[in-house]
C-alpha positions as a Python dict, from the first residue, in 0.01 Angstrom:
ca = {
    (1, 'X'): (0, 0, 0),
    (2, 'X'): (212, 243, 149),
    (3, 'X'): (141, 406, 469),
    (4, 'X'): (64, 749, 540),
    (5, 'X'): (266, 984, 701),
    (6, 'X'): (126, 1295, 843),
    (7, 'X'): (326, 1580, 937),
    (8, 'X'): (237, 1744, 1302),
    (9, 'X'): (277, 2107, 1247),
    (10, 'X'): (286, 2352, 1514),
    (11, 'X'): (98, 2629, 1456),
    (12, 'X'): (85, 2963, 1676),
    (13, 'X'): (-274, 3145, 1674),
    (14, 'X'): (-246, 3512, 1790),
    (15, 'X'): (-539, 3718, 1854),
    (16, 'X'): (-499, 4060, 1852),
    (17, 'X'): (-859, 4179, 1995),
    (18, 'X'): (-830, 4416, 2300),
    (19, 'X'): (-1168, 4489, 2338),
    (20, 'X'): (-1361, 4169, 2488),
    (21, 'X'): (-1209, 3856, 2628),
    (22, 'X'): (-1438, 3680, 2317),
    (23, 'X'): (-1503, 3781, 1962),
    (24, 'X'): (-1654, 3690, 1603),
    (25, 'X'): (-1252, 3675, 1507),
    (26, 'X'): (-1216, 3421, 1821),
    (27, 'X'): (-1472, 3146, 1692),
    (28, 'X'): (-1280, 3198, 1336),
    (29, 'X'): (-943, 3034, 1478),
    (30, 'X'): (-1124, 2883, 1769),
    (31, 'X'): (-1305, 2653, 1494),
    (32, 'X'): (-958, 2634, 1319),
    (33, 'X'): (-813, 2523, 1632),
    (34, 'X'): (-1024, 2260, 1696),
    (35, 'X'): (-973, 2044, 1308),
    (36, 'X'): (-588, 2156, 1382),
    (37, 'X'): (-603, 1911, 1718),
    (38, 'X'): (-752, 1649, 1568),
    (39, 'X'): (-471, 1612, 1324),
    (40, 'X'): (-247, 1605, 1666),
    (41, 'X'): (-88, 1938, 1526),
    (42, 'X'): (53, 2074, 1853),
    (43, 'X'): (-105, 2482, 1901),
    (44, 'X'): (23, 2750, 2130),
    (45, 'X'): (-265, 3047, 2151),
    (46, 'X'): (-109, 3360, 2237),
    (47, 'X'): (-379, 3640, 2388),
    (48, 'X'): (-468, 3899, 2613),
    (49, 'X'): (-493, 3827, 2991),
    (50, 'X'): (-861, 3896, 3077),
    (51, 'X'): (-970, 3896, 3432),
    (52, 'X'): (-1227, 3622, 3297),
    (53, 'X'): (-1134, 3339, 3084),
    (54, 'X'): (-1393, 3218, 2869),
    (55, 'X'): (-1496, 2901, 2879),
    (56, 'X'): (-1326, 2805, 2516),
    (57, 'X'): (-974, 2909, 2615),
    (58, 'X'): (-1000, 2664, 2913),
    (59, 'X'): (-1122, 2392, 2695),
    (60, 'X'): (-818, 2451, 2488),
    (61, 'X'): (-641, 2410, 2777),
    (62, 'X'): (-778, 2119, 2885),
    (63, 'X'): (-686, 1968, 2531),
    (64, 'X'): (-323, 2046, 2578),
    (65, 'X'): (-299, 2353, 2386),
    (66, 'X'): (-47, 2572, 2542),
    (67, 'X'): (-247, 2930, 2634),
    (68, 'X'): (15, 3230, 2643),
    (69, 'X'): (-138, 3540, 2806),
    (70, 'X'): (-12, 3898, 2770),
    (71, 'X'): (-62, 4186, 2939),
    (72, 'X'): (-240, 4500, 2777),
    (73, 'X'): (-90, 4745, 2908),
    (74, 'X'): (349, 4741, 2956),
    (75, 'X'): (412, 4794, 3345),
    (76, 'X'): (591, 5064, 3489),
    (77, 'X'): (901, 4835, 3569),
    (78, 'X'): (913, 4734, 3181),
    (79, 'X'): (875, 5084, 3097),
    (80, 'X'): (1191, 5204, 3309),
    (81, 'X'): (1339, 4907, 3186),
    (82, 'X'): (1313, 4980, 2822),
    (83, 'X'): (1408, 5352, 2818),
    (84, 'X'): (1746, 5242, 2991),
    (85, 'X'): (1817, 5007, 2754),
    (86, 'X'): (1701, 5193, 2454),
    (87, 'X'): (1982, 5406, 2557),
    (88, 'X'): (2282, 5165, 2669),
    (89, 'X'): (2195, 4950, 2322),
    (90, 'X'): (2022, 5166, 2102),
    (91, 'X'): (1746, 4900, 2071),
    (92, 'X'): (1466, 4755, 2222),
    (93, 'X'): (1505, 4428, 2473),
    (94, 'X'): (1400, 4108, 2328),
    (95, 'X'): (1298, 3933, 2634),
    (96, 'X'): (990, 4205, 2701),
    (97, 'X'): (858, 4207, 2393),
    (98, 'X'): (478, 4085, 2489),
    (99, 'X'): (482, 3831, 2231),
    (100, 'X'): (873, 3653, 2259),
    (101, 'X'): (722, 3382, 2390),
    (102, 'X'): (634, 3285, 1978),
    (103, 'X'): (1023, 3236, 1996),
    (104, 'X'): (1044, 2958, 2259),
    (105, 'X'): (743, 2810, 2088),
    (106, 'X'): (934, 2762, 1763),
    (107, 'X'): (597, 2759, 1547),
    (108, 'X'): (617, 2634, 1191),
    (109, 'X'): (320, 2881, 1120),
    (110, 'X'): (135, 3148, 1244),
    (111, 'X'): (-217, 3233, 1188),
    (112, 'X'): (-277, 3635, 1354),
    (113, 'X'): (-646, 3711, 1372),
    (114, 'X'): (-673, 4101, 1327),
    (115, 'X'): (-980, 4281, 1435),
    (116, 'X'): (-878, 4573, 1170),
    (117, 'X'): (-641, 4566, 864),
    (118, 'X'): (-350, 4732, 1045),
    (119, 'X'): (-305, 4622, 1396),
    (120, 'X'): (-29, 4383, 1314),
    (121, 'X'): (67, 4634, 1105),
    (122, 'X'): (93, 4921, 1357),
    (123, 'X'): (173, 4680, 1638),
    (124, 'X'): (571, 4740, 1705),
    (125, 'X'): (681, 4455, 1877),
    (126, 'X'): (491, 4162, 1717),
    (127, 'X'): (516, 4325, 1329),
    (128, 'X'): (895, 4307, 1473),
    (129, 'X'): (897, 3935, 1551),
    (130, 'X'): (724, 3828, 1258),
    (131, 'X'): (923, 4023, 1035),
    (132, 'X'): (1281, 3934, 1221),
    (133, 'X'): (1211, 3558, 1268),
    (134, 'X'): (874, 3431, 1081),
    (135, 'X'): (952, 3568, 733),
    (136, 'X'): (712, 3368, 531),
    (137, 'X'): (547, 3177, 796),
    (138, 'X'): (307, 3412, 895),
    (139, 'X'): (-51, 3458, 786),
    (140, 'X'): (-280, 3775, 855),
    (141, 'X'): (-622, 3775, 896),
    (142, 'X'): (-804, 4101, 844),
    (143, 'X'): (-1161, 4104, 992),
    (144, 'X'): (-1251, 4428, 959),
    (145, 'X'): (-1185, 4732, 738),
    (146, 'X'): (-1280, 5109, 748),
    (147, 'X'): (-1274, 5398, 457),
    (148, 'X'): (-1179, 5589, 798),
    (149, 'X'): (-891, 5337, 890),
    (150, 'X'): (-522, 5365, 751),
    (151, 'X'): (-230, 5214, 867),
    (152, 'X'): (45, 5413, 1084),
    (153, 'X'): (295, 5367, 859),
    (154, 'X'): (213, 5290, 495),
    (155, 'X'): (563, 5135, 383),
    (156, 'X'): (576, 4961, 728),
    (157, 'X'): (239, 4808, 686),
    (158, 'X'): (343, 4696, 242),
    (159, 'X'): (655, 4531, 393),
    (160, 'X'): (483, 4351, 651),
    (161, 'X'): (210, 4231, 427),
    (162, 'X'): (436, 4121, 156),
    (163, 'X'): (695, 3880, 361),
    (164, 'X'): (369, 3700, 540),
    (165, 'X'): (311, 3385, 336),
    (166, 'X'): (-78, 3504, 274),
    (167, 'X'): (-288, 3832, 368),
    (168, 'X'): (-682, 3697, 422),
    (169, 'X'): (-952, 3985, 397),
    (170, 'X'): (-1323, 3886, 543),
    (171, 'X'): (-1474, 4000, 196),
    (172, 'X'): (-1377, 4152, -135),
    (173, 'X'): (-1473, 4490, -56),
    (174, 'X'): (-1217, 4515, 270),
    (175, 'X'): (-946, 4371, 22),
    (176, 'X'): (-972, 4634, -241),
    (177, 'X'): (-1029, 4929, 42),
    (178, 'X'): (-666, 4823, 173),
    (179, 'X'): (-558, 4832, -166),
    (180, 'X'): (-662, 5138, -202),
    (181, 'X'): (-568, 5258, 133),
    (182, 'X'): (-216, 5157, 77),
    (183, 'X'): (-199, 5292, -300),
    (184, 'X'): (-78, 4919, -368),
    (185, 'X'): (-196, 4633, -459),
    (186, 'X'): (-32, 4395, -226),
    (187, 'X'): (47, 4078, -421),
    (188, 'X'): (-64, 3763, -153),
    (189, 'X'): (-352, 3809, -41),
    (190, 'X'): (-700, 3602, -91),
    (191, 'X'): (-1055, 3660, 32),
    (192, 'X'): (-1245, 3383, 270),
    (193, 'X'): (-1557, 3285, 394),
}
């Protein structure tokens, strides 16, 4: 009779959806969130500031998960900010990257909820991140795919996919459209419910 030992994980959730404070993609991870707590796994949920919060997030809150909000937009300031910098360092400042606050989190993984097949993809500074600190810890989750929708970059968007630990497409048909999209067959990913 040995006891059991559970491991608390802490898992980062990042929803990418810029259209509507609340989503089909949000009661995916929101659902997910909620089994994660009950196995005390500590969660950090990184999202847009919305002028309303909907009522889920503050539950979350309530729970103890810790709710990062960024901005949509990068403000003037930042702007100014980053085109001096760009030019003393030749590279982009860490510390206003929208989504550093995944570093000070320290997550062991992190689930991104994706409204399209390429936002992570085409999204500079948290394809960065992921790619610079969360090799292999990282798991996409495509919701939605388009004949009409290709990714910025095409070799950007194969590396990405192939150092996350899994690539999840909504349905079999979205999986093989990326496929085909990319003209590769990317070699992690999986279909879910």
């Amino acid at each position: 009779n040995s006891p059991l030992y559970f491991i608390i994980m802490r898992i980062a959730y990042i929803s990418t959806l810029l259209t509507a404070p609340w989503g089909g993609s949000e009661e995916l991870w929101y659902q997910s969130s909620i089994e994660a707590m009950n196995r005390k796994d500590k969660l950090g949920l990184f999202i847009y500031d919305w002028p309303n919060e909907p009522t889920q997030i503050t539950h979350l809150k309530k729970q103890g998960v810790m709710v990062y909000k960024r901005k949509k937009n990068i403000s003037l300031f930042n702007r100014l900010y980053l085109k001096i910098a760009k030019k003393v360092t030749g590279k982009k400042p860490l510390s206003i990257n929208p989504y550093y606050p995944l570093l000070q989190f320290k997550p062991d993984i992190i689930i991104v909820t994706d409204g399209s097949s390429y936002y992570t993809a085409d999204d500079e500074d948290l394809s960065f991140l992921l790619l610079e600190y969360f090799k292999n810890r990282f798991i996409i989750i495509c919701q939605g795919n388009s004949q009409f929708l290709f990714p910025a970059n095409r070799s950007k968007a194969i590396n990405l996919f192939e150092n996350a630990l899994k690539i999840l497409f909504v349905s079999e048909h979205n999986r093989q459209l990326a496929f085909h999209q990319l003209a590769y067959n990317l070699s992690r990913t999986s279909t879910i419910q």
